[in-house]
Short mmCIF file of C-alpha atoms in Angstrom, two decimals:
data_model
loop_
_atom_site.label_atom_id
_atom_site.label_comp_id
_atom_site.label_asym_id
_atom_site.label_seq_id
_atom_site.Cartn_x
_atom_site.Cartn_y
_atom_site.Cartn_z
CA UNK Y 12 55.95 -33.76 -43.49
CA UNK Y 13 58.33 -31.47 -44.76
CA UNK Y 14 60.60 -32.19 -42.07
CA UNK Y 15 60.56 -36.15 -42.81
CA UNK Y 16 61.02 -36.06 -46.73
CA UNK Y 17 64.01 -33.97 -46.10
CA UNK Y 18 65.42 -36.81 -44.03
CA UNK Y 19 64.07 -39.21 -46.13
CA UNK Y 20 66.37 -37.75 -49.21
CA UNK Y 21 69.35 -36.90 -46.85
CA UNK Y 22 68.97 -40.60 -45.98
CA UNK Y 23 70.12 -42.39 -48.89
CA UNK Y 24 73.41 -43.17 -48.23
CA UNK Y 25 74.38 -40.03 -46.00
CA UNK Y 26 73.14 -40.97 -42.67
CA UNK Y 27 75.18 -38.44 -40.40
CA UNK Y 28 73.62 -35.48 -43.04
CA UNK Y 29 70.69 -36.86 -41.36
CA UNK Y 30 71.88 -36.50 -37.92
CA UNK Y 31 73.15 -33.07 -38.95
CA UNK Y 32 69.78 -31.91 -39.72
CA UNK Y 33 68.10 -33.36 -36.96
CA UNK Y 34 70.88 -31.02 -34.61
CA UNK Y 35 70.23 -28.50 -36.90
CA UNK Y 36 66.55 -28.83 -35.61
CA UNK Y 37 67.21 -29.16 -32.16
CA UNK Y 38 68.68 -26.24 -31.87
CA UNK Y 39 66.55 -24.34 -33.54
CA UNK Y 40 63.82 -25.31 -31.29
CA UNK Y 41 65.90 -24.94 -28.10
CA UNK Y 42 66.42 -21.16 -29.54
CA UNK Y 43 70.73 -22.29 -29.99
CA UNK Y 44 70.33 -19.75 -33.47
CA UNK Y 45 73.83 -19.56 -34.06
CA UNK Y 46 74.85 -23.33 -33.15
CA UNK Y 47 71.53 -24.26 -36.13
CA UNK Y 48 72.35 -20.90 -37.83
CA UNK Y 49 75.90 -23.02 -38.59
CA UNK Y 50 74.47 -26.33 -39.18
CA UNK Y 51 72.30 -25.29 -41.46
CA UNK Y 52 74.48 -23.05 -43.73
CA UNK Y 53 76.94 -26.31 -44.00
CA UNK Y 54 74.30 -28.44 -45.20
CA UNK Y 55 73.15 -25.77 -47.77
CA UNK Y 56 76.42 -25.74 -49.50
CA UNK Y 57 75.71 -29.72 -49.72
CA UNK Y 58 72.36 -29.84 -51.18
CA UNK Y 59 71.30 -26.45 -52.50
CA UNK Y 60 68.63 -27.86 -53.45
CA UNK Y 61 66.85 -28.97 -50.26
CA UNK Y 62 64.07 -27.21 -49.57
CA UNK Y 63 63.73 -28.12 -46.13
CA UNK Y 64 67.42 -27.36 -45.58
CA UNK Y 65 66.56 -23.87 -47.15
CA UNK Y 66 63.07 -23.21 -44.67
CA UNK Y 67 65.08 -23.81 -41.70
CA UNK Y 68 68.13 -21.94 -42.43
CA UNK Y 69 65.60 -18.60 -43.59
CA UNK Y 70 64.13 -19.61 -40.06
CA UNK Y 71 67.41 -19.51 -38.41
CA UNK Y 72 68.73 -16.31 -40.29
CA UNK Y 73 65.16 -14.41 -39.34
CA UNK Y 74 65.32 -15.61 -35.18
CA UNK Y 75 69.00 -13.80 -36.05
CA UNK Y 76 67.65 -11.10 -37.07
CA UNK Y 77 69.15 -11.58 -40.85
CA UNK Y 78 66.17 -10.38 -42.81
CA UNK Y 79 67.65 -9.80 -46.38
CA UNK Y 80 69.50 -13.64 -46.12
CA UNK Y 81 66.24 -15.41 -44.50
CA UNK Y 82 63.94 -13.74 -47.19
CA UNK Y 83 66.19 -14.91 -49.93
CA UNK Y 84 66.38 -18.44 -48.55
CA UNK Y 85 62.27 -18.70 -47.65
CA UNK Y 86 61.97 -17.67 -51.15
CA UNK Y 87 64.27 -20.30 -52.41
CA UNK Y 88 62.70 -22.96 -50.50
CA UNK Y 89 58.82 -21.82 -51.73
CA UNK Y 90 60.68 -21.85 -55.33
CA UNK Y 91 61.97 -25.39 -54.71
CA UNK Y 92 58.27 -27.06 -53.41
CA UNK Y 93 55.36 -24.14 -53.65
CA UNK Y 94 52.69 -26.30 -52.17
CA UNK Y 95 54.09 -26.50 -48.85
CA UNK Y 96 52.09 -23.89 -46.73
CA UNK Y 97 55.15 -23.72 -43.78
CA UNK Y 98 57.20 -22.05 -46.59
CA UNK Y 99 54.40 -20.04 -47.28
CA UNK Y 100 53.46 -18.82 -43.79
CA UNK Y 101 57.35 -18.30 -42.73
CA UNK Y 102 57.40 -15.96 -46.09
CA UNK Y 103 54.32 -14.25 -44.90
CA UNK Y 104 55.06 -13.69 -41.16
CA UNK Y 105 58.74 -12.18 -42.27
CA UNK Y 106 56.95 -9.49 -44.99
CA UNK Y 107 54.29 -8.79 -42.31
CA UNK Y 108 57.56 -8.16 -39.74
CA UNK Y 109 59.14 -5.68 -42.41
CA UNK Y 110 55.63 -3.68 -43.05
CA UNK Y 111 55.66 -4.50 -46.40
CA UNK Y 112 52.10 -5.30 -46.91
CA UNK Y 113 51.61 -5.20 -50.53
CA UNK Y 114 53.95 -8.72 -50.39
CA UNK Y 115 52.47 -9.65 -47.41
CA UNK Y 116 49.10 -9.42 -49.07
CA UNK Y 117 50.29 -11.82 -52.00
CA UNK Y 118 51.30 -14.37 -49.93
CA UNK Y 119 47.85 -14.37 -48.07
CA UNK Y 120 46.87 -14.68 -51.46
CA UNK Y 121 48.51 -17.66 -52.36
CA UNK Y 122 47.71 -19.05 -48.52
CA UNK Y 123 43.77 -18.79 -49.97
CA UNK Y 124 44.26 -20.51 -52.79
CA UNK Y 125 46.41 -23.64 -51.04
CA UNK Y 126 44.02 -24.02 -48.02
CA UNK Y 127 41.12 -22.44 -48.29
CA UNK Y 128 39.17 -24.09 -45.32
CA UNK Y 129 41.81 -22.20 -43.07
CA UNK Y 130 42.47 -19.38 -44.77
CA UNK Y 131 38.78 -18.14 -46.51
CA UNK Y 132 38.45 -15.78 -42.92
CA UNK Y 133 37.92 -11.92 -42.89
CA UNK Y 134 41.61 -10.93 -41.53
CA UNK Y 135 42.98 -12.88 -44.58
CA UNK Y 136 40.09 -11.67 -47.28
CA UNK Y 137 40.40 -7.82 -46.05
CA UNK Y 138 44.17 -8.28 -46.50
CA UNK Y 139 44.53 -9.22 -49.85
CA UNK Y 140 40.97 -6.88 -50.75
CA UNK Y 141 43.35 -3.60 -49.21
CA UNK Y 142 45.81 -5.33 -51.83
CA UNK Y 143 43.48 -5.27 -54.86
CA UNK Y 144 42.61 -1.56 -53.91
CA UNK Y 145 45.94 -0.45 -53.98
CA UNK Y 146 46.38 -1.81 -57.61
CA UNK Y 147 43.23 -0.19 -58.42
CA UNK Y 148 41.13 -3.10 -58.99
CA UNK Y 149 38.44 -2.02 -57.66
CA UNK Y 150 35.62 -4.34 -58.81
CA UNK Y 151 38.20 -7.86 -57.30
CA UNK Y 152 38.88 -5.52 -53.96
CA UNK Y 153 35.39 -5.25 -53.38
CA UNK Y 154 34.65 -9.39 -54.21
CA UNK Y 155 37.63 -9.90 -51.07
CA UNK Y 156 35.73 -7.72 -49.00
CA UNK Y 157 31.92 -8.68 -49.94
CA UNK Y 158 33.51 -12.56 -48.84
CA UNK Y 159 35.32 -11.07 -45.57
CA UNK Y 160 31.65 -9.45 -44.85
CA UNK Y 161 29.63 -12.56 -45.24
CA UNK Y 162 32.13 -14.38 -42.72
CA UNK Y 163 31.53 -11.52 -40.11
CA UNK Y 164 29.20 -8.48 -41.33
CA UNK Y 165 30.48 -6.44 -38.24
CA UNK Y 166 34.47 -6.68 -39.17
CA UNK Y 167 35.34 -3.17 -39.28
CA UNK Y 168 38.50 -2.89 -41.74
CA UNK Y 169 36.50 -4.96 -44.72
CA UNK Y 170 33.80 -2.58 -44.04
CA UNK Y 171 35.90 0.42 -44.48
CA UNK Y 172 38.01 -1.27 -47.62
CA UNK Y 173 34.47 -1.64 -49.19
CA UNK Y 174 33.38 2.23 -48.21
CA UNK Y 175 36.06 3.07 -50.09
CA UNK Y 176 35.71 1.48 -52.77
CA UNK Y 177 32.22 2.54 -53.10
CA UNK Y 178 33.41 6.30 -52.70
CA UNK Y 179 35.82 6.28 -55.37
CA UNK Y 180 33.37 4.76 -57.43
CA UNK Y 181 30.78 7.10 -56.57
CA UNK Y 182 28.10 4.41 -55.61
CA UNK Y 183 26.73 6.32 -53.12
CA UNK Y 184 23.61 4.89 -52.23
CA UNK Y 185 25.26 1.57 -51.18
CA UNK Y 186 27.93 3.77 -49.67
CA UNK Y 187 25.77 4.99 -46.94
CA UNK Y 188 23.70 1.93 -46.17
CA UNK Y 189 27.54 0.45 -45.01
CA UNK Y 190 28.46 3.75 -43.47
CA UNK Y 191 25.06 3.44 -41.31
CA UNK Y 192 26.16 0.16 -40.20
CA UNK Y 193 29.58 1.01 -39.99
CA UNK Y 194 28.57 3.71 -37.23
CA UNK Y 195 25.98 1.62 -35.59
CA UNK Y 196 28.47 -1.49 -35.20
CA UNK Y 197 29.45 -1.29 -31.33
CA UNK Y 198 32.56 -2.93 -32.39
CA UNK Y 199 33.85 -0.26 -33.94
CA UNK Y 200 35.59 2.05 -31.36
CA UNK Y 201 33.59 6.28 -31.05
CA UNK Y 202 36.99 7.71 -32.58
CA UNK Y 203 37.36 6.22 -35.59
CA UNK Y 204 34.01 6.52 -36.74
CA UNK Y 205 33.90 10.12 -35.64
CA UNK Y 206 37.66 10.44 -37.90
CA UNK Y 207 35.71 8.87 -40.77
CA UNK Y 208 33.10 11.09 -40.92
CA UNK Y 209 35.49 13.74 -40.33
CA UNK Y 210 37.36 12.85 -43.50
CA UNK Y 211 34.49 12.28 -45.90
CA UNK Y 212 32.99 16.13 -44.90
CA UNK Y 213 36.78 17.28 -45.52
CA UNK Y 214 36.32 16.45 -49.09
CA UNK Y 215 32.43 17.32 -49.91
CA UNK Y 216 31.37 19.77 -51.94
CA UNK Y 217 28.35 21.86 -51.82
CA UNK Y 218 26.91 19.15 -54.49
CA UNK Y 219 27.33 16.05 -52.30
CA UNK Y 220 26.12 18.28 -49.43
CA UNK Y 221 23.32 18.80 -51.48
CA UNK Y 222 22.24 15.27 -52.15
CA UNK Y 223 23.47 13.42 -49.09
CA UNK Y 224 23.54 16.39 -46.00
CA UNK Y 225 20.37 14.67 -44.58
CA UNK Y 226 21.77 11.09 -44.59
CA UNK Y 227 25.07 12.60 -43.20
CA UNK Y 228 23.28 14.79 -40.43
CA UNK Y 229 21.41 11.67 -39.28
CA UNK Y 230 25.11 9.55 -38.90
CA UNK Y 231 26.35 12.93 -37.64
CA UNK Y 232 23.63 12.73 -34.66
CA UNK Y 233 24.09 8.70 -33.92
CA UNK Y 234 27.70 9.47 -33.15
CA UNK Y 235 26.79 12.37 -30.88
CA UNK Y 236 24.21 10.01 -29.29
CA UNK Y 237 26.08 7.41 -29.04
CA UNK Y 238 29.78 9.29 -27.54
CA UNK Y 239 28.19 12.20 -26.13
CA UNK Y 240 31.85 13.09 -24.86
CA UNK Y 241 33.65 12.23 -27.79
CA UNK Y 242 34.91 15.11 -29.24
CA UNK Y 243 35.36 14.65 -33.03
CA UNK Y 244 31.92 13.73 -33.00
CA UNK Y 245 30.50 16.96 -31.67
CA UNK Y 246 32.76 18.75 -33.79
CA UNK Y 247 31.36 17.28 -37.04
CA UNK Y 248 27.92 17.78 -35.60
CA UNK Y 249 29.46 21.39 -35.20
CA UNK Y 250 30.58 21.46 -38.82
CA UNK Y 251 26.66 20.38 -40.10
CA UNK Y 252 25.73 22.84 -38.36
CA UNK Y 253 27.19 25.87 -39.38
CA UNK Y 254 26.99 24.88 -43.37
CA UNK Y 255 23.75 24.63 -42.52
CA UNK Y 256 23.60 28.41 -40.76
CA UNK Y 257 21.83 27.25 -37.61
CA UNK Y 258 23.10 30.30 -35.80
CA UNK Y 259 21.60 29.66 -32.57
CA UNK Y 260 22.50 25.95 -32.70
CA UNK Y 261 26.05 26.62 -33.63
CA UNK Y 262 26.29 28.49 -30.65
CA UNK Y 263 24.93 25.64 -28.70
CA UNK Y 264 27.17 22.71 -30.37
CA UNK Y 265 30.36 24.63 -29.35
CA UNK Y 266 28.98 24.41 -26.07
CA UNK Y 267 29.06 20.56 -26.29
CA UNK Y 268 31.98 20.84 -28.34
CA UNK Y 269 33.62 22.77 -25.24
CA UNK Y 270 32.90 20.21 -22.72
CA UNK Y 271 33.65 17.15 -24.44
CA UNK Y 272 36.78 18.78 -25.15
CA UNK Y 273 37.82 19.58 -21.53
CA UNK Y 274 36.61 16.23 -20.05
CA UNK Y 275 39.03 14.97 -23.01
CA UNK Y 276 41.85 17.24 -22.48
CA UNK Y 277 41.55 18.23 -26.01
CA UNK Y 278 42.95 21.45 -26.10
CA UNK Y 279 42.75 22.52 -29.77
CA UNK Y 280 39.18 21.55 -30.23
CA UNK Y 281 38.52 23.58 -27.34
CA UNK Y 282 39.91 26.79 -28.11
CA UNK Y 283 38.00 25.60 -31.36
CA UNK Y 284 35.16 25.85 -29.82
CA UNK Y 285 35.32 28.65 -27.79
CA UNK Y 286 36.88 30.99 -30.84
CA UNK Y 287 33.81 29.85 -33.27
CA UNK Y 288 31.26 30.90 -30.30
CA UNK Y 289 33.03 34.39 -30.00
CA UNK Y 290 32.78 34.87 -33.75
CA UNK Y 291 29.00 33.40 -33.84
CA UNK Y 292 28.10 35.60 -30.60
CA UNK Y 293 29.82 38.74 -32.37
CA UNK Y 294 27.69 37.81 -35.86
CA UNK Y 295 24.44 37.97 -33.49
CA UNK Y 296 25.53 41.22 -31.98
CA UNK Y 297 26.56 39.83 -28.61
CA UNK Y 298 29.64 41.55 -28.56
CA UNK Y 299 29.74 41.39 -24.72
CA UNK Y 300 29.18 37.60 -25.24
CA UNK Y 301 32.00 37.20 -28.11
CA UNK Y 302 34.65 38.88 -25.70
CA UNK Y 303 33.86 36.48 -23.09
CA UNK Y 304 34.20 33.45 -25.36
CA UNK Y 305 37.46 35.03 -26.67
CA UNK Y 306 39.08 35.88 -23.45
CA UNK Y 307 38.45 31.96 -22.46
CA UNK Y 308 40.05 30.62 -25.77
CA UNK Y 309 43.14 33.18 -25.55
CA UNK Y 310 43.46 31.34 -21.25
CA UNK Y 311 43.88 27.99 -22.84
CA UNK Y 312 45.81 28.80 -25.68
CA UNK Y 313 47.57 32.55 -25.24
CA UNK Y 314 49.07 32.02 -29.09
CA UNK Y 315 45.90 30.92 -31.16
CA UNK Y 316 46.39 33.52 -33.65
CA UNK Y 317 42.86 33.53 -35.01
CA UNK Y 318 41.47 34.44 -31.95
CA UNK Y 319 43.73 37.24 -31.45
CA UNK Y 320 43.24 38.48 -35.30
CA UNK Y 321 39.42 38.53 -34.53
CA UNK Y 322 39.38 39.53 -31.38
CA UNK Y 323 41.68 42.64 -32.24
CA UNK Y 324 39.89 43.48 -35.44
CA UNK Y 325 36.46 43.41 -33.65
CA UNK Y 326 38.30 46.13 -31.46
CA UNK Y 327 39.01 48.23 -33.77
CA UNK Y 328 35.75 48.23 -35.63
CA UNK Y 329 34.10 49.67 -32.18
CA UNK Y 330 37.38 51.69 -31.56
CA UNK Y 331 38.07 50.59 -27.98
CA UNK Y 332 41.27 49.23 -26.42
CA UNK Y 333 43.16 49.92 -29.28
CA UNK Y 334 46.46 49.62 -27.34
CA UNK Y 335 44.81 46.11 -26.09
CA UNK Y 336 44.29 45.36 -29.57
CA UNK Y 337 47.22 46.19 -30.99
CA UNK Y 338 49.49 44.08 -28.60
CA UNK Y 339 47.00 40.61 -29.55
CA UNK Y 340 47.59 41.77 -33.28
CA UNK Y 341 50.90 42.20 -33.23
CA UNK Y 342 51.44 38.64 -31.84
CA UNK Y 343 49.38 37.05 -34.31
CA UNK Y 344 51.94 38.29 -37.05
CA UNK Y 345 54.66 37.72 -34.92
CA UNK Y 346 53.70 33.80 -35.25
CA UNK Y 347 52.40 34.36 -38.83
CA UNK Y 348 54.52 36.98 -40.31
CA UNK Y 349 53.04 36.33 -43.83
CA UNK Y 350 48.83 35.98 -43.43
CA UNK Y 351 47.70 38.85 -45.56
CA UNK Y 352 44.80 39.05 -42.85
CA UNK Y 353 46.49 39.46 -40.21
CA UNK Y 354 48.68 42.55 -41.55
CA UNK Y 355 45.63 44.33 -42.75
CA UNK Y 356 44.43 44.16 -38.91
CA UNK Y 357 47.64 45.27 -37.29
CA UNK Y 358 48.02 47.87 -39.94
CA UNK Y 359 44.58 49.36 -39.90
CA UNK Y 360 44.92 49.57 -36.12
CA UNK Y 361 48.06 51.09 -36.14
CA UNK Y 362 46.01 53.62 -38.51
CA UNK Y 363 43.60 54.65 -36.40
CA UNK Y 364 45.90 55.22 -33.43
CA UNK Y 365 47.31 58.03 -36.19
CA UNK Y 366 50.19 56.04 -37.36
CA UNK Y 367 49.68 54.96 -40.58
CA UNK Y 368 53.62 55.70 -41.54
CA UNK Y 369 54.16 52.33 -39.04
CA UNK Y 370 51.04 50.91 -41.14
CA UNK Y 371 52.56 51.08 -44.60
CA UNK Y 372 55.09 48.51 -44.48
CA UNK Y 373 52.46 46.00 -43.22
CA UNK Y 374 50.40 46.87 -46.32
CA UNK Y 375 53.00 46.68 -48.29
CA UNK Y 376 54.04 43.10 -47.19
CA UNK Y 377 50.11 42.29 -47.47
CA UNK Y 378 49.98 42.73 -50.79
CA UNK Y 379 52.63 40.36 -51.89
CA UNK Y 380 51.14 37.52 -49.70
CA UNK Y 381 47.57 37.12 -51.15
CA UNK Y 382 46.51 41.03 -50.03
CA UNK Y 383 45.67 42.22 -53.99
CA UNK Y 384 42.91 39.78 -53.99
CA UNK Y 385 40.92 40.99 -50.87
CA UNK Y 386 38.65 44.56 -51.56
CA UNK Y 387 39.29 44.90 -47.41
CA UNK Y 388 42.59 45.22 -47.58
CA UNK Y 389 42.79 47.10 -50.77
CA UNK Y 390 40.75 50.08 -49.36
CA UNK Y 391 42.51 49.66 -46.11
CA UNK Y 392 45.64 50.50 -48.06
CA UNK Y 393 44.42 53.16 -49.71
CA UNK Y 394 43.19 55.03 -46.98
CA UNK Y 395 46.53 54.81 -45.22
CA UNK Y 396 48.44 56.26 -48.08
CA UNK Y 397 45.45 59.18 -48.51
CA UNK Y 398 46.27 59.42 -45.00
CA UNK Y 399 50.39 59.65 -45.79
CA UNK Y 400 49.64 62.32 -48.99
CA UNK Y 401 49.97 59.61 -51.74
CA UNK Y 402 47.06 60.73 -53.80
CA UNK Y 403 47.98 58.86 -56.85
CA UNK Y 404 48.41 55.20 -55.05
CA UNK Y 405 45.57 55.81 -52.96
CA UNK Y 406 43.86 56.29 -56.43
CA UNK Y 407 44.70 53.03 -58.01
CA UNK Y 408 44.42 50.68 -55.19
CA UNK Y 409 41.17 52.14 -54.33
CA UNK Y 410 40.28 51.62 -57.90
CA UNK Y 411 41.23 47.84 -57.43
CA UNK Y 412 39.28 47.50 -54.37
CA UNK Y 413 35.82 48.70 -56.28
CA UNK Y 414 36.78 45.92 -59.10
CA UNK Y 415 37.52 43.13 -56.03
CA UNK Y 416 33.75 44.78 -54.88
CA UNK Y 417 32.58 44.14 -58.27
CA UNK Y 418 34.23 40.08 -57.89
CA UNK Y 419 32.99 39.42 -54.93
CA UNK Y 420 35.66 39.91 -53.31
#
């Protein structure tokens, strides 16, 4: 329609405009950018205000790969006749090619309001609902996606716009009747619910733990059931599980954890696993046990430098293999120079191989990276420089271990 009013007004009295146009067309279709690209950029000096001149030569420029000039000219041309839904979907197709979704999303907009009967359909509703949650209009976000959810109650991204919504609201009872469905909707692919589950324990407290643990444990176990090899689910099973102090079961989910992981080729999540079963077997007194687990993580990953922190520091406290330990120590500070943690360890070995003059500097550099808030490393320190004849310092930082003591801490 567009197409013939345009000829219609380049018809009175200027028939080869006309014929101009129509080339200008024909080439376009027959992918000849430059030859329309041309065409059309002579007949918009003529009639400016054409708006069909304008749509095809913001066509043109876009096939050429002249975003700023096409964006300008669809722009013009939905300024010049803003009921035409061509100019409208050209507009919205070039935003959507540049990522820039917030303009993208007003467009759809505007597409909803000019034809609803094609337009009222989840992808379009969740669009312009992710578009009303980034302005923080919460309450119109959540209309978009109740409408996307009546159209298709299993479309995934308007059920995640709305769980959203509902979490920064703090509606949580309605929150986890959608994230039941959410995880039960075979639609949605093991990963991404596992991720979302993932995120929302990230940011609990002990509080929402408090209210909602049992409703999350129960999702926690559907994803497990449902992806027994995926393996952010077991690790948020995992997670549960040790808030929850289930010491034998902890042991047993980074078991699962463990094989998931190596059927996936995950290699973080299973030196994960493996390092949280040597520190759970050592807790239990397993010590042989926690060794084992430790000497697997430290085959798969020779630099994970919690594992060779612990596995030093457990060392030491049975005094054994202190050379052993000392080498794994010393290259967990090599790739973490500054972790308080991991100086006291090095350092306190270094002391009981009789060489706390080499342990001193460690201390030292401890306690300007976080080391004047632990009691541990306080009294460390102090026994080192009892050890090197400095009464007095020994003194005061082993009075500011007994007030950490007194903290907590």
């Amino acid at each position: 329609m567009s197409l013939f009013l345009s000829c219609c007004r380049l018809a009175c009295g200027q028939e080869a405009d006309t014929d101009k146009f129509l080339r200008g067309v024909t080439n376009y279709s027959q992918e000849r950018f430059a030859a329309a690209g041309e065409i059309f950029s002579g007949l918009h000096r003529d009639f400016p205000a054409d708006d069909a001149v304008s749509y095809y030569l913001g066509l043109t420029e876009f096939a050429l790969g002249q975003v700023d000039s096409s964006e300008a000219h669809l722009r013009l041309a939905v300024s010049q006749d803003s009921t035409n839904i061509w100019y409208w979907e050209a507009l919205a197709s070039l935003y959507s090619s540049k990522g820039e979704r917030s303009s993208f999303a007003a467009i759809c907009e505007k597409l909803l309001e000019l034809n609803p009967s094609q337009y009222n359909n989840p992808y379009t509703l969740t669009v312009v609902g992710d578009e009303m949650m980034n302005r923080r209009a919460d309450a119109k976000a959540l209309e978009y996606y109740d409408r996307a959810l009546e159209l298709d109650p299993d479309y995934a991204p308007a059920e995640l716009g709305r769980l959203e919504i509902l979490r920064f609201q703090g509606n949580f009872p309605p929150f986890f009747l959608t994230l039941d469905h959410f995880v039960r909707n075979d639609l949605v692919r093991d990963d991404i619910k596992s991720q979302y589950i993932g995120a929302l324990m990230e940011r609990m407290d002990s509080r929402f733990y408090w209210v909602w643990g049992e409703q999350l444990n129960k999702l926690a176990d559907i994803c497990v059931k449902q992806a027994p090899d995926d393996p952010g689910a077991n690790l948020n099973k995992l997670r549960l599980t040790i808030i929850e102090n289930k010491q034998d079961s902890i042991i047993y989910m980074c078991g699962r954890l463990a094989e998931a992981a190596r059927k996936a080729g995950d290699k973080e999540n299973l030196v994960l696993a493996l390092s949280t079963a040597g520190d759970m077997s050592w807790q239990l007194g397993d010590r042989r046990e926690a060794y084992r687990f430790y000497d697997e993580a430290l085959e798969v990953d020779p630099d994970c430098t919690a594992v060779l922190n612990n596995y030093a520091y457990y060392l030491s406290e049975e005094g054994r293999l202190l050379r052993k330990a000392l080498k794994m120590s010393r290259r967990a500070i090599a790739l973490e120079p500054d972790n308080a943690t991991y100086l006291d360890t090095c350092g306190w070995i270094l002391h009981l191989l009789g060489r706390p003059k080499e342990a001193k500097p460690l201390f030292k550099h401890a306690m300007i990276y976080g080391g004047k808030d632990s009691s541990v490393i306080l009294e460390h320190y102090s026994e080192i420089l009892e050890a090197l004849g400095e009464r007095d310092l020994s003194i005061y930082y082993g009075s500011l271990a007994e007030q950490k003591k007194s903290q907590g801490l």
